[in-house]
Every structure is written in C-alpha cells, then in structure tokens.
mmCIF file with all atom_site columns, C-alpha atoms in Angstrom:
data_model
loop_
_atom_site.group_PDB
_atom_site.id
_atom_site.type_symbol
_atom_site.label_atom_id
_atom_site.label_alt_id
_atom_site.label_comp_id
_atom_site.label_asym_id
_atom_site.label_entity_id
_atom_site.label_seq_id
_atom_site.pdbx_PDB_ins_code
_atom_site.Cartn_x
_atom_site.Cartn_y
_atom_site.Cartn_z
_atom_site.occupancy
_atom_site.B_iso_or_equiv
_atom_site.pdbx_formal_charge
_atom_site.auth_seq_id
_atom_site.auth_comp_id
_atom_site.auth_asym_id
_atom_site.auth_atom_id
_atom_site.pdbx_PDB_model_num
ATOM 1   C CA . MET A 1 1   ? -22.919 31.842 23.433 1.00 0.00 ? 46  MET A CA 1
ATOM 2   C CA . GLY A 1 2   ? -23.602 35.372 24.624 1.00 0.00 ? 47  GLY A CA 1
ATOM 3   C CA . ARG A 1 3   ? -26.815 36.873 25.946 1.00 0.00 ? 48  ARG A CA 1
ATOM 4   C CA . THR A 1 4   ? -29.639 35.521 23.790 1.00 0.00 ? 49  THR A CA 1
ATOM 5   C CA . LEU A 1 5   ? -33.138 36.708 22.949 1.00 0.00 ? 50  LEU A CA 1
ATOM 6   C CA . PHE A 1 6   ? -34.410 34.233 25.525 1.00 0.00 ? 51  PHE A CA 1
ATOM 7   C CA . ASP A 1 7   ? -32.121 35.734 28.179 1.00 0.00 ? 52  ASP A CA 1
ATOM 8   C CA . LYS A 1 8   ? -33.286 39.257 27.405 1.00 0.00 ? 53  LYS A CA 1
ATOM 9   C CA . ILE A 1 9   ? -36.997 38.428 27.574 1.00 0.00 ? 54  ILE A CA 1
ATOM 10  C CA . TRP A 1 10  ? -36.511 36.314 30.706 1.00 0.00 ? 55  TRP A CA 1
ATOM 11  C CA . ASP A 1 11  ? -34.560 39.064 32.502 1.00 0.00 ? 56  ASP A CA 1
ATOM 12  C CA . ASP A 1 12  ? -37.222 41.631 31.602 1.00 0.00 ? 57  ASP A CA 1
ATOM 13  C CA . HIS A 1 13  ? -39.855 39.476 33.321 1.00 0.00 ? 58  HIS A CA 1
ATOM 14  C CA . VAL A 1 14  ? -38.070 38.481 36.541 1.00 0.00 ? 59  VAL A CA 1
ATOM 15  C CA . VAL A 1 15  ? -40.015 39.816 39.506 1.00 0.00 ? 60  VAL A CA 1
ATOM 16  C CA . ALA A 1 16  ? -37.775 38.195 42.130 1.00 0.00 ? 61  ALA A CA 1
ATOM 17  C CA . ASP A 1 17  ? -34.850 35.792 42.404 1.00 0.00 ? 62  ASP A CA 1
ATOM 18  C CA . LEU A 1 18  ? -36.092 33.192 44.904 1.00 0.00 ? 63  LEU A CA 1
ATOM 19  C CA . GLY A 1 19  ? -32.764 31.386 45.210 1.00 0.00 ? 64  GLY A CA 1
ATOM 20  C CA . ASP A 1 20  ? -31.774 27.816 44.358 1.00 0.00 ? 65  ASP A CA 1
ATOM 21  C CA . GLY A 1 21  ? -32.304 28.588 40.674 1.00 0.00 ? 66  GLY A CA 1
ATOM 22  C CA . ALA A 1 22  ? -35.974 29.546 41.065 1.00 0.00 ? 67  ALA A CA 1
ATOM 23  C CA . PHE A 1 23  ? -37.440 32.834 39.835 1.00 0.00 ? 68  PHE A CA 1
ATOM 24  C CA . LEU A 1 24  ? -40.793 34.563 40.127 1.00 0.00 ? 69  LEU A CA 1
ATOM 25  C CA . ILE A 1 25  ? -41.718 35.443 36.534 1.00 0.00 ? 70  ILE A CA 1
ATOM 26  C CA . HIS A 1 26  ? -44.360 37.908 35.356 1.00 0.00 ? 71  HIS A CA 1
ATOM 27  C CA . ILE A 1 27  ? -46.775 36.448 32.792 1.00 0.00 ? 72  ILE A CA 1
ATOM 28  C CA . ASP A 1 28  ? -47.970 38.753 30.022 1.00 0.00 ? 73  ASP A CA 1
ATOM 29  C CA . ARG A 1 29  ? -50.650 36.497 28.539 1.00 0.00 ? 74  ARG A CA 1
ATOM 30  C CA . HIS A 1 30  ? -52.417 33.448 29.919 1.00 0.00 ? 75  HIS A CA 1
ATOM 31  C CA . PHE A 1 31  ? -54.662 31.205 27.827 1.00 0.00 ? 76  PHE A CA 1
ATOM 32  C CA . LEU A 1 32  ? -57.108 28.716 29.333 1.00 0.00 ? 77  LEU A CA 1
ATOM 33  C CA . HIS A 1 33  ? -58.906 25.763 27.757 1.00 0.00 ? 78  HIS A CA 1
ATOM 34  C CA . GLU A 1 34  ? -61.619 23.449 29.035 1.00 0.00 ? 79  GLU A CA 1
ATOM 35  C CA . LEU A 1 35  ? -59.367 20.764 30.550 1.00 0.00 ? 80  LEU A CA 1
ATOM 36  C CA . ALA A 1 36  ? -56.653 22.407 32.657 1.00 0.00 ? 81  ALA A CA 1
ATOM 37  C CA . GLY A 1 37  ? -58.650 25.651 32.751 1.00 0.00 ? 82  GLY A CA 1
ATOM 38  C CA . ALA A 1 38  ? -61.673 23.991 34.318 1.00 0.00 ? 83  ALA A CA 1
ATOM 39  C CA . VAL A 1 39  ? -59.493 22.540 37.089 1.00 0.00 ? 84  VAL A CA 1
ATOM 40  C CA . SER A 1 40  ? -57.729 25.854 37.772 1.00 0.00 ? 85  SER A CA 1
ATOM 41  C CA . LEU A 1 41  ? -60.958 27.862 37.908 1.00 0.00 ? 86  LEU A CA 1
ATOM 42  C CA . LYS A 1 42  ? -62.634 25.288 40.133 1.00 0.00 ? 87  LYS A CA 1
ATOM 43  C CA . GLU A 1 43  ? -59.771 25.549 42.640 1.00 0.00 ? 88  GLU A CA 1
ATOM 44  C CA . LEU A 1 44  ? -59.843 29.330 42.370 1.00 0.00 ? 89  LEU A CA 1
ATOM 45  C CA . ASP A 1 45  ? -63.535 29.390 43.237 1.00 0.00 ? 90  ASP A CA 1
ATOM 46  C CA . ARG A 1 46  ? -63.112 26.785 45.986 1.00 0.00 ? 91  ARG A CA 1
ATOM 47  C CA . HIS A 1 47  ? -60.631 29.060 47.765 1.00 0.00 ? 92  HIS A CA 1
ATOM 48  C CA . GLY A 1 48  ? -62.670 32.205 47.110 1.00 0.00 ? 93  GLY A CA 1
ATOM 49  C CA . ARG A 1 49  ? -59.926 33.852 45.055 1.00 0.00 ? 94  ARG A CA 1
ATOM 50  C CA . SER A 1 50  ? -60.292 36.281 42.147 1.00 0.00 ? 95  SER A CA 1
ATOM 51  C CA . VAL A 1 51  ? -58.402 36.767 38.901 1.00 0.00 ? 96  VAL A CA 1
ATOM 52  C CA . ARG A 1 52  ? -55.836 39.537 39.296 1.00 0.00 ? 97  ARG A CA 1
ATOM 53  C CA . ASN A 1 53  ? -55.800 40.764 35.674 1.00 0.00 ? 98  ASN A CA 1
ATOM 54  C CA . PRO A 1 54  ? -58.735 39.369 33.664 1.00 0.00 ? 99  PRO A CA 1
ATOM 55  C CA . GLN A 1 55  ? -57.729 41.498 30.663 1.00 0.00 ? 100 GLN A CA 1
ATOM 56  C CA . LEU A 1 56  ? -54.486 39.487 30.339 1.00 0.00 ? 101 LEU A CA 1
ATOM 57  C CA . THR A 1 57  ? -56.252 36.118 30.376 1.00 0.00 ? 102 THR A CA 1
ATOM 58  C CA . PHE A 1 58  ? -58.177 34.427 27.567 1.00 0.00 ? 103 PHE A CA 1
ATOM 59  C CA . GLY A 1 59  ? -60.116 31.210 27.215 1.00 0.00 ? 104 GLY A CA 1
ATOM 60  C CA . THR A 1 60  ? -61.474 28.925 24.521 1.00 0.00 ? 105 THR A CA 1
ATOM 61  C CA . VAL A 1 61  ? -62.774 25.385 24.095 1.00 0.00 ? 106 VAL A CA 1
ATOM 62  C CA . ASP A 1 62  ? -60.612 23.212 21.866 1.00 0.00 ? 107 ASP A CA 1
ATOM 63  C CA . HIS A 1 63  ? -59.348 20.016 23.490 1.00 0.00 ? 108 HIS A CA 1
ATOM 64  C CA . VAL A 1 64  ? -62.340 17.673 23.745 1.00 0.00 ? 109 VAL A CA 1
ATOM 65  C CA . LEU A 1 65  ? -64.707 19.160 21.153 1.00 0.00 ? 110 LEU A CA 1
ATOM 66  C CA . GLU A 1 66  ? -65.825 17.038 18.226 1.00 0.00 ? 111 GLU A CA 1
ATOM 67  C CA . THR A 1 67  ? -64.642 18.029 14.746 1.00 0.00 ? 112 THR A CA 1
ATOM 68  C CA . PHE A 1 68  ? -67.721 17.201 12.669 1.00 0.00 ? 113 PHE A CA 1
ATOM 69  C CA . PRO A 1 69  ? -69.995 19.921 11.178 1.00 0.00 ? 114 PRO A CA 1
ATOM 70  C CA . GLY A 1 70  ? -72.800 21.019 13.460 1.00 0.00 ? 115 GLY A CA 1
ATOM 71  C CA . ARG A 1 71  ? -70.913 20.001 16.615 1.00 0.00 ? 116 ARG A CA 1
ATOM 72  C CA . GLY A 1 72  ? -72.143 21.237 19.965 1.00 0.00 ? 117 GLY A CA 1
ATOM 73  C CA . MET A 1 73  ? -70.863 21.504 23.513 1.00 0.00 ? 118 MET A CA 1
ATOM 74  C CA . THR A 1 74  ? -70.834 17.743 23.925 1.00 0.00 ? 119 THR A CA 1
ATOM 75  C CA . THR A 1 75  ? -68.146 15.143 23.293 1.00 0.00 ? 120 THR A CA 1
ATOM 76  C CA . ARG A 1 76  ? -67.632 11.404 23.091 1.00 0.00 ? 121 ARG A CA 1
ATOM 77  C CA . MET A 1 77  ? -64.631 11.700 25.392 1.00 0.00 ? 122 MET A CA 1
ATOM 78  C CA . PRO A 1 78  ? -65.523 10.090 28.734 1.00 0.00 ? 123 PRO A CA 1
ATOM 79  C CA . GLY A 1 79  ? -66.125 12.873 31.249 1.00 0.00 ? 124 GLY A CA 1
ATOM 80  C CA . GLY A 1 80  ? -65.536 15.543 28.613 1.00 0.00 ? 125 GLY A CA 1
ATOM 81  C CA . ASP A 1 81  ? -69.007 17.044 28.895 1.00 0.00 ? 126 ASP A CA 1
ATOM 82  C CA . ASP A 1 82  ? -68.319 17.846 32.543 1.00 0.00 ? 127 ASP A CA 1
ATOM 83  C CA . PHE A 1 83  ? -65.146 19.741 31.628 1.00 0.00 ? 128 PHE A CA 1
ATOM 84  C CA . LEU A 1 84  ? -66.944 21.739 28.948 1.00 0.00 ? 129 LEU A CA 1
ATOM 85  C CA . ARG A 1 85  ? -69.845 22.580 31.237 1.00 0.00 ? 130 ARG A CA 1
ATOM 86  C CA . GLU A 1 86  ? -67.695 23.487 34.234 1.00 0.00 ? 131 GLU A CA 1
ATOM 87  C CA . PHE A 1 87  ? -65.264 25.607 32.245 1.00 0.00 ? 132 PHE A CA 1
ATOM 88  C CA . SER A 1 88  ? -67.910 27.635 30.425 1.00 0.00 ? 133 SER A CA 1
ATOM 89  C CA . SER A 1 89  ? -69.862 28.245 33.634 1.00 0.00 ? 134 SER A CA 1
ATOM 90  C CA . ARG A 1 90  ? -66.848 29.337 35.675 1.00 0.00 ? 135 ARG A CA 1
ATOM 91  C CA . ILE A 1 91  ? -64.918 31.496 33.185 1.00 0.00 ? 136 ILE A CA 1
ATOM 92  C CA . VAL A 1 92  ? -67.615 34.099 32.519 1.00 0.00 ? 137 VAL A CA 1
ATOM 93  C CA . PRO A 1 93  ? -68.082 35.318 36.146 1.00 0.00 ? 138 PRO A CA 1
ATOM 94  C CA . HIS A 1 94  ? -64.340 36.109 36.281 1.00 0.00 ? 139 HIS A CA 1
ATOM 95  C CA . LYS A 1 95  ? -64.722 38.474 33.281 1.00 0.00 ? 140 LYS A CA 1
ATOM 96  C CA . ILE A 1 96  ? -62.130 36.562 31.252 1.00 0.00 ? 141 ILE A CA 1
ATOM 97  C CA . ARG A 1 97  ? -62.511 36.996 27.486 1.00 0.00 ? 142 ARG A CA 1
ATOM 98  C CA . PHE A 1 98  ? -63.991 33.710 26.303 1.00 0.00 ? 143 PHE A CA 1
ATOM 99  C CA . PHE A 1 99  ? -64.004 32.513 22.705 1.00 0.00 ? 144 PHE A CA 1
ATOM 100 C CA . ASP A 1 100 ? -66.821 30.001 23.001 1.00 0.00 ? 145 ASP A CA 1
ATOM 101 C CA . LEU A 1 101 ? -68.063 27.565 20.363 1.00 0.00 ? 146 LEU A CA 1
ATOM 102 C CA . GLU A 1 102 ? -70.220 30.229 18.677 1.00 0.00 ? 147 GLU A CA 1
ATOM 103 C CA . ASP A 1 103 ? -67.387 32.772 18.472 1.00 0.00 ? 148 ASP A CA 1
ATOM 104 C CA . PRO A 1 104 ? -65.691 32.890 15.027 1.00 0.00 ? 149 PRO A CA 1
ATOM 105 C CA . ARG A 1 105 ? -62.357 33.385 16.813 1.00 0.00 ? 150 ARG A CA 1
ATOM 106 C CA . GLN A 1 106 ? -62.611 30.028 18.597 1.00 0.00 ? 151 GLN A CA 1
ATOM 107 C CA . GLY A 1 107 ? -59.844 27.580 17.729 1.00 0.00 ? 152 GLY A CA 1
ATOM 108 C CA . ILE A 1 108 ? -56.735 25.737 18.917 1.00 0.00 ? 153 ILE A CA 1
ATOM 109 C CA . VAL A 1 109 ? -55.117 27.873 21.602 1.00 0.00 ? 154 VAL A CA 1
ATOM 110 C CA . HIS A 1 110 ? -51.600 27.934 20.181 1.00 0.00 ? 155 HIS A CA 1
ATOM 111 C CA . VAL A 1 111 ? -52.944 28.707 16.708 1.00 0.00 ? 156 VAL A CA 1
ATOM 112 C CA . ILE A 1 112 ? -55.354 31.522 17.519 1.00 0.00 ? 157 ILE A CA 1
ATOM 113 C CA . ALA A 1 113 ? -53.040 33.187 20.067 1.00 0.00 ? 158 ALA A CA 1
ATOM 114 C CA . PRO A 1 114 ? -50.641 34.455 17.369 1.00 0.00 ? 159 PRO A CA 1
ATOM 115 C CA . GLU A 1 115 ? -53.426 34.848 14.789 1.00 0.00 ? 160 GLU A CA 1
ATOM 116 C CA . LEU A 1 116 ? -55.360 37.217 17.056 1.00 0.00 ? 161 LEU A CA 1
ATOM 117 C CA . GLY A 1 117 ? -52.292 39.121 18.245 1.00 0.00 ? 162 GLY A CA 1
ATOM 118 C CA . ILE A 1 118 ? -52.727 37.860 21.801 1.00 0.00 ? 163 ILE A CA 1
ATOM 119 C CA . ALA A 1 119 ? -49.136 36.606 21.771 1.00 0.00 ? 164 ALA A CA 1
ATOM 120 C CA . LEU A 1 120 ? -46.592 39.185 20.598 1.00 0.00 ? 165 LEU A CA 1
ATOM 121 C CA . PRO A 1 121 ? -42.786 39.431 20.389 1.00 0.00 ? 166 PRO A CA 1
ATOM 122 C CA . GLY A 1 122 ? -41.038 39.885 23.729 1.00 0.00 ? 167 GLY A CA 1
ATOM 123 C CA . MET A 1 123 ? -43.920 38.496 25.808 1.00 0.00 ? 168 MET A CA 1
ATOM 124 C CA . THR A 1 124 ? -44.217 35.624 28.250 1.00 0.00 ? 169 THR A CA 1
ATOM 125 C CA . PHE A 1 125 ? -47.136 33.346 27.413 1.00 0.00 ? 170 PHE A CA 1
ATOM 126 C CA . ILE A 1 126 ? -48.506 30.261 29.197 1.00 0.00 ? 171 ILE A CA 1
ATOM 127 C CA . CYS A 1 127 ? -51.255 27.718 28.635 1.00 0.00 ? 172 CYS A CA 1
ATOM 128 C CA . GLY A 1 128 ? -52.100 24.279 29.996 1.00 0.00 ? 173 GLY A CA 1
ATOM 129 C CA . ASP A 1 129 ? -50.855 22.509 26.858 1.00 0.00 ? 174 ASP A CA 1
ATOM 130 C CA . SER A 1 130 ? -47.400 21.043 26.211 1.00 0.00 ? 175 SER A CA 1
ATOM 131 C CA . HIS A 1 131 ? -47.364 22.480 22.681 1.00 0.00 ? 176 HIS A CA 1
ATOM 132 C CA . THR A 1 132 ? -47.789 26.049 23.897 1.00 0.00 ? 177 THR A CA 1
ATOM 133 C CA . CYS A 1 133 ? -44.165 26.478 22.798 1.00 0.00 ? 178 CYS A CA 1
ATOM 134 C CA . THR A 1 134 ? -45.584 26.831 19.257 1.00 0.00 ? 179 THR A CA 1
ATOM 135 C CA . VAL A 1 135 ? -46.260 30.473 20.106 1.00 0.00 ? 180 VAL A CA 1
ATOM 136 C CA . GLY A 1 136 ? -42.500 31.082 20.448 1.00 0.00 ? 181 GLY A CA 1
ATOM 137 C CA . ALA A 1 137 ? -42.469 31.459 16.662 1.00 0.00 ? 182 ALA A CA 1
ATOM 138 C CA . VAL A 1 138 ? -43.452 35.120 17.097 1.00 0.00 ? 183 VAL A CA 1
ATOM 139 C CA . GLY A 1 139 ? -40.463 35.792 19.355 1.00 0.00 ? 184 GLY A CA 1
ATOM 140 C CA . SER A 1 140 ? -42.064 35.194 22.746 1.00 0.00 ? 185 SER A CA 1
ATOM 141 C CA . ILE A 1 141 ? -41.245 32.822 25.608 1.00 0.00 ? 186 ILE A CA 1
ATOM 142 C CA . ALA A 1 142 ? -44.152 30.393 25.646 1.00 0.00 ? 187 ALA A CA 1
ATOM 143 C CA . TRP A 1 143 ? -44.507 27.166 27.605 1.00 0.00 ? 188 TRP A CA 1
ATOM 144 C CA . GLY A 1 144 ? -47.086 24.770 28.912 1.00 0.00 ? 189 GLY A CA 1
ATOM 145 C CA . VAL A 1 145 ? -48.003 24.704 32.607 1.00 0.00 ? 190 VAL A CA 1
ATOM 146 C CA . GLY A 1 146 ? -50.017 22.514 34.955 1.00 0.00 ? 191 GLY A CA 1
ATOM 147 C CA . SER A 1 147 ? -53.261 23.521 36.622 1.00 0.00 ? 192 SER A CA 1
ATOM 148 C CA . SER A 1 148 ? -51.567 24.633 39.863 1.00 0.00 ? 193 SER A CA 1
ATOM 149 C CA . ASP A 1 149 ? -49.194 26.981 38.014 1.00 0.00 ? 194 ASP A CA 1
ATOM 150 C CA . SER A 1 150 ? -52.165 28.214 36.019 1.00 0.00 ? 195 SER A CA 1
ATOM 151 C CA . GLU A 1 151 ? -54.045 28.935 39.231 1.00 0.00 ? 196 GLU A CA 1
ATOM 152 C CA . GLN A 1 152 ? -51.079 30.900 40.597 1.00 0.00 ? 197 GLN A CA 1
ATOM 153 C CA . ALA A 1 153 ? -50.929 32.929 37.381 1.00 0.00 ? 198 ALA A CA 1
ATOM 154 C CA . LEU A 1 154 ? -54.647 33.683 37.579 1.00 0.00 ? 199 LEU A CA 1
ATOM 155 C CA . VAL A 1 155 ? -54.307 35.020 41.119 1.00 0.00 ? 200 VAL A CA 1
ATOM 156 C CA . THR A 1 156 ? -50.902 36.753 40.939 1.00 0.00 ? 201 THR A CA 1
ATOM 157 C CA . GLN A 1 157 ? -50.044 37.148 37.212 1.00 0.00 ? 202 GLN A CA 1
ATOM 158 C CA . THR A 1 158 ? -46.788 35.350 38.041 1.00 0.00 ? 203 THR A CA 1
ATOM 159 C CA . ILE A 1 159 ? -45.431 31.804 38.229 1.00 0.00 ? 204 ILE A CA 1
ATOM 160 C CA . ILE A 1 160 ? -42.330 30.251 39.754 1.00 0.00 ? 205 ILE A CA 1
ATOM 161 C CA . GLN A 1 161 ? -39.885 28.749 37.265 1.00 0.00 ? 206 GLN A CA 1
ATOM 162 C CA . THR A 1 162 ? -36.307 27.575 37.103 1.00 0.00 ? 207 THR A CA 1
ATOM 163 C CA . LYS A 1 163 ? -34.411 29.124 34.207 1.00 0.00 ? 208 LYS A CA 1
ATOM 164 C CA . PRO A 1 164 ? -33.619 26.669 31.414 1.00 0.00 ? 209 PRO A CA 1
ATOM 165 C CA . ARG A 1 165 ? -30.305 26.851 29.608 1.00 0.00 ? 210 ARG A CA 1
ATOM 166 C CA . ALA A 1 166 ? -30.290 28.439 26.153 1.00 0.00 ? 211 ALA A CA 1
ATOM 167 C CA . MET A 1 167 ? -29.508 26.460 23.005 1.00 0.00 ? 212 MET A CA 1
ATOM 168 C CA . ARG A 1 168 ? -29.299 27.997 19.558 1.00 0.00 ? 213 ARG A CA 1
ATOM 169 C CA . VAL A 1 169 ? -29.990 25.698 16.612 1.00 0.00 ? 214 VAL A CA 1
ATOM 170 C CA . SER A 1 170 ? -28.926 27.250 13.307 1.00 0.00 ? 215 SER A CA 1
ATOM 171 C CA . PHE A 1 171 ? -30.097 25.875 9.968  1.00 0.00 ? 216 PHE A CA 1
ATOM 172 C CA . VAL A 1 172 ? -27.879 26.901 7.062  1.00 0.00 ? 217 VAL A CA 1
ATOM 173 C CA . GLY A 1 173 ? -28.041 26.361 3.312  1.00 0.00 ? 218 GLY A CA 1
ATOM 174 C CA . GLU A 1 174 ? -31.259 26.052 1.319  1.00 0.00 ? 219 GLU A CA 1
ATOM 175 C CA . LEU A 1 175 ? -34.158 23.646 1.507  1.00 0.00 ? 220 LEU A CA 1
ATOM 176 C CA . GLY A 1 176 ? -34.466 21.242 -1.396 1.00 0.00 ? 221 GLY A CA 1
ATOM 177 C CA . PRO A 1 177 ? -37.736 20.536 -3.202 1.00 0.00 ? 222 PRO A CA 1
ATOM 178 C CA . GLY A 1 178 ? -40.283 18.883 -0.954 1.00 0.00 ? 223 GLY A CA 1
ATOM 179 C CA . VAL A 1 179 ? -38.353 19.641 2.247  1.00 0.00 ? 224 VAL A CA 1
ATOM 180 C CA . PHE A 1 180 ? -40.246 21.601 4.882  1.00 0.00 ? 225 PHE A CA 1
ATOM 181 C CA . ALA A 1 181 ? -40.037 22.716 8.507  1.00 0.00 ? 226 ALA A CA 1
ATOM 182 C CA . LYS A 1 182 ? -41.394 19.372 9.767  1.00 0.00 ? 227 LYS A CA 1
ATOM 183 C CA . ASP A 1 183 ? -38.530 17.589 8.004  1.00 0.00 ? 228 ASP A CA 1
ATOM 184 C CA . MET A 1 184 ? -36.030 19.948 9.617  1.00 0.00 ? 229 MET A CA 1
ATOM 185 C CA . ILE A 1 185 ? -37.181 19.365 13.167 1.00 0.00 ? 230 ILE A CA 1
ATOM 186 C CA . LEU A 1 186 ? -37.464 15.609 12.614 1.00 0.00 ? 231 LEU A CA 1
ATOM 187 C CA . ALA A 1 187 ? -33.908 15.565 11.239 1.00 0.00 ? 232 ALA A CA 1
ATOM 188 C CA . LEU A 1 188 ? -32.720 17.466 14.318 1.00 0.00 ? 233 LEU A CA 1
ATOM 189 C CA . ILE A 1 189 ? -34.439 14.983 16.637 1.00 0.00 ? 234 ILE A CA 1
ATOM 190 C CA . GLY A 1 190 ? -33.137 12.069 14.602 1.00 0.00 ? 235 GLY A CA 1
ATOM 191 C CA . ARG A 1 191 ? -29.557 13.306 14.873 1.00 0.00 ? 236 ARG A CA 1
ATOM 192 C CA . TYR A 1 192 ? -29.501 14.383 18.527 1.00 0.00 ? 237 TYR A CA 1
ATOM 193 C CA . SER A 1 193 ? -32.346 12.254 19.993 1.00 0.00 ? 238 SER A CA 1
ATOM 194 C CA . ALA A 1 194 ? -35.647 13.174 21.626 1.00 0.00 ? 239 ALA A CA 1
ATOM 195 C CA . ALA A 1 195 ? -33.688 14.226 24.707 1.00 0.00 ? 240 ALA A CA 1
ATOM 196 C CA . GLY A 1 196 ? -31.216 16.442 22.839 1.00 0.00 ? 241 GLY A CA 1
ATOM 197 C CA . GLY A 1 197 ? -32.786 19.678 24.049 1.00 0.00 ? 242 GLY A CA 1
ATOM 198 C CA . THR A 1 198 ? -33.662 18.590 27.589 1.00 0.00 ? 243 THR A CA 1
ATOM 199 C CA . ASP A 1 199 ? -34.001 21.533 30.001 1.00 0.00 ? 244 ASP A CA 1
ATOM 200 C CA . HIS A 1 200 ? -33.141 24.049 27.287 1.00 0.00 ? 245 HIS A CA 1
ATOM 201 C CA . ALA A 1 201 ? -34.894 26.958 25.647 1.00 0.00 ? 246 ALA A CA 1
ATOM 202 C CA . ILE A 1 202 ? -34.322 26.254 21.957 1.00 0.00 ? 247 ILE A CA 1
ATOM 203 C CA . GLU A 1 203 ? -33.720 29.276 19.717 1.00 0.00 ? 248 GLU A CA 1
ATOM 204 C CA . PHE A 1 204 ? -34.131 28.408 16.043 1.00 0.00 ? 249 PHE A CA 1
ATOM 205 C CA . ALA A 1 205 ? -31.941 30.594 13.850 1.00 0.00 ? 250 ALA A CA 1
ATOM 206 C CA . GLY A 1 206 ? -29.912 30.750 10.633 1.00 0.00 ? 251 GLY A CA 1
ATOM 207 C CA . PRO A 1 207 ? -30.674 31.734 7.033  1.00 0.00 ? 252 PRO A CA 1
ATOM 208 C CA . VAL A 1 208 ? -33.176 28.914 6.462  1.00 0.00 ? 253 VAL A CA 1
ATOM 209 C CA . VAL A 1 209 ? -35.283 29.996 9.428  1.00 0.00 ? 254 VAL A CA 1
ATOM 210 C CA . ARG A 1 210 ? -34.882 33.657 8.518  1.00 0.00 ? 255 ARG A CA 1
ATOM 211 C CA . ALA A 1 211 ? -36.376 32.973 5.080  1.00 0.00 ? 256 ALA A CA 1
ATOM 212 C CA . MET A 1 212 ? -39.113 30.737 6.442  1.00 0.00 ? 257 MET A CA 1
ATOM 213 C CA . PRO A 1 213 ? -42.779 31.846 6.465  1.00 0.00 ? 258 PRO A CA 1
ATOM 214 C CA . MET A 1 214 ? -44.573 32.018 9.795  1.00 0.00 ? 259 MET A CA 1
ATOM 215 C CA . GLY A 1 215 ? -46.256 28.643 9.264  1.00 0.00 ? 260 GLY A CA 1
ATOM 216 C CA . GLY A 1 216 ? -42.862 26.956 9.132  1.00 0.00 ? 261 GLY A CA 1
ATOM 217 C CA . ARG A 1 217 ? -41.619 28.772 12.212 1.00 0.00 ? 262 ARG A CA 1
ATOM 218 C CA . LEU A 1 218 ? -44.711 27.681 14.118 1.00 0.00 ? 263 LEU A CA 1
ATOM 219 C CA . THR A 1 219 ? -44.016 24.083 13.084 1.00 0.00 ? 264 THR A CA 1
ATOM 220 C CA . LEU A 1 220 ? -40.412 24.217 14.322 1.00 0.00 ? 265 LEU A CA 1
ATOM 221 C CA . CYS A 1 221 ? -41.394 25.665 17.683 1.00 0.00 ? 266 CYS A CA 1
ATOM 222 C CA . ASN A 1 222 ? -44.359 23.309 18.049 1.00 0.00 ? 267 ASN A CA 1
ATOM 223 C CA . MET A 1 223 ? -42.030 20.313 18.112 1.00 0.00 ? 268 MET A CA 1
ATOM 224 C CA . ALA A 1 224 ? -39.419 21.792 20.451 1.00 0.00 ? 269 ALA A CA 1
ATOM 225 C CA . VAL A 1 225 ? -40.941 19.639 23.205 1.00 0.00 ? 270 VAL A CA 1
ATOM 226 C CA . GLU A 1 226 ? -40.425 16.515 21.053 1.00 0.00 ? 271 GLU A CA 1
ATOM 227 C CA . PHE A 1 227 ? -36.739 17.483 21.088 1.00 0.00 ? 272 PHE A CA 1
ATOM 228 C CA . GLY A 1 228 ? -36.901 17.570 24.898 1.00 0.00 ? 273 GLY A CA 1
ATOM 229 C CA . GLY A 1 229 ? -36.864 21.365 25.112 1.00 0.00 ? 274 GLY A CA 1
ATOM 230 C CA . ARG A 1 230 ? -38.716 23.383 27.710 1.00 0.00 ? 275 ARG A CA 1
ATOM 231 C CA . THR A 1 231 ? -39.691 25.848 25.002 1.00 0.00 ? 276 THR A CA 1
ATOM 232 C CA . GLY A 1 232 ? -38.792 26.884 21.467 1.00 0.00 ? 277 GLY A CA 1
ATOM 233 C CA . MET A 1 233 ? -38.617 30.300 19.849 1.00 0.00 ? 278 MET A CA 1
ATOM 234 C CA . VAL A 1 234 ? -37.537 32.225 16.773 1.00 0.00 ? 279 VAL A CA 1
#
C-alpha cells in the first residue's frame, strides 16, 4: 500500500524524529473531561506550569454525570464528585473553553467534537478516552491518551508517539436490509479477531463507506479500538 491519508496527516504534524521509532507530534485539538482532565490539570498546577495554547484546548463534563432529568454536578460514582469539583475549579483559571453542565453544547467528547467543528479533516486530535478514535470519521487522526500525555500536550502542544502501521479496510458491495455500520465492524472483528488491527491505524474505505452517512462512519471508527487498532479514520 502506498502513502495513505494517515501517512500524509502524520508527516504534516511531525515536529521531530526522536529516533527508535518515536516522534514528537504537534496536536491541533485537545479535549479534556473530568476524569483524566482533572488529573492532568492538578499535575499542571502542582508543577506551576501553564497551558501553552488555551485556544486549542476544550473541556466538558461527561464521564461520571448522571443521565436523569434535572441532574446536577454530583454523581453516585464513588469519588466522582471530587473529580467534577476539581476539574471545574481548575479548568477556568487556565482560560480553556469549558462546556459545563449548563452549556447547551455540553455532551460526550467524541460526539460534540465533530458536531461543533472542533475536530476537522487533516487534524490531530487527542482526549483521555479510548474511543476518541470515533473522531477519525471526519478524516482526522484521533486517539486516546493518558493523563501524562495530556499534561505534556497542555504544556507543549505536542506528544511523543510511535507511528502505527497503516491498514486499509475496504467494504465493497451493498448493505442488505437491516445491516448497518455496527454490523460491519462486528463482522470484521469476528473474522479477524479483536487483535486483528493491533498497532495499526485503520483506514475504512470502499464504496460502502463512501456512501455511508456520517453517523455510520462515526460508528466504524468508534470501534476501531475493539479491533485492536490504535486509531480509525475515514
């Protein structure tokens, strides 16, 4: 396989080749939530560091919130209230745009990122959530990171990554009645196992994907990690 979309976006974002397969990668957009984000911001404040580019970072609360009508900034998750309180108190002083519980734009990070145009084609996008790869549906490189990588991105707008291999998965033909994107990705995992895409950036392609609405593309990319992939994209 020749130079892929993943290769092109990756190469455009390499700041430095660090050797031994490691690269310093520029991050275009960084999304925080109350779990990993609270930890990263706490460490940032503990070391007296500032956010390099607050305008490229966003935050919301979505992981431990209740789902019932009239919910507030409390949760039945043990220790969850502390995460909510710490995150909301630490994010504002850093001038990061925060979609709090009262903001109509608040929602699941990898859903609102493409909805709000925060993630766009050709970008690199990170968040402390394994299903961040969902955002690859818009043609970006998106992957989940830990709190230490998140902290590095906050301070430097870069992270260190090894480059995954590229894998193109092409779906051909037409979908029968009652067959959807979730069925496609489950069939792929069923045929090649949950480790079939290990250490790969999965590019979903072919006429079926080309004709697929954005909701279906988001579903395919969302489950790239269940296929073992580092990320998924269209």
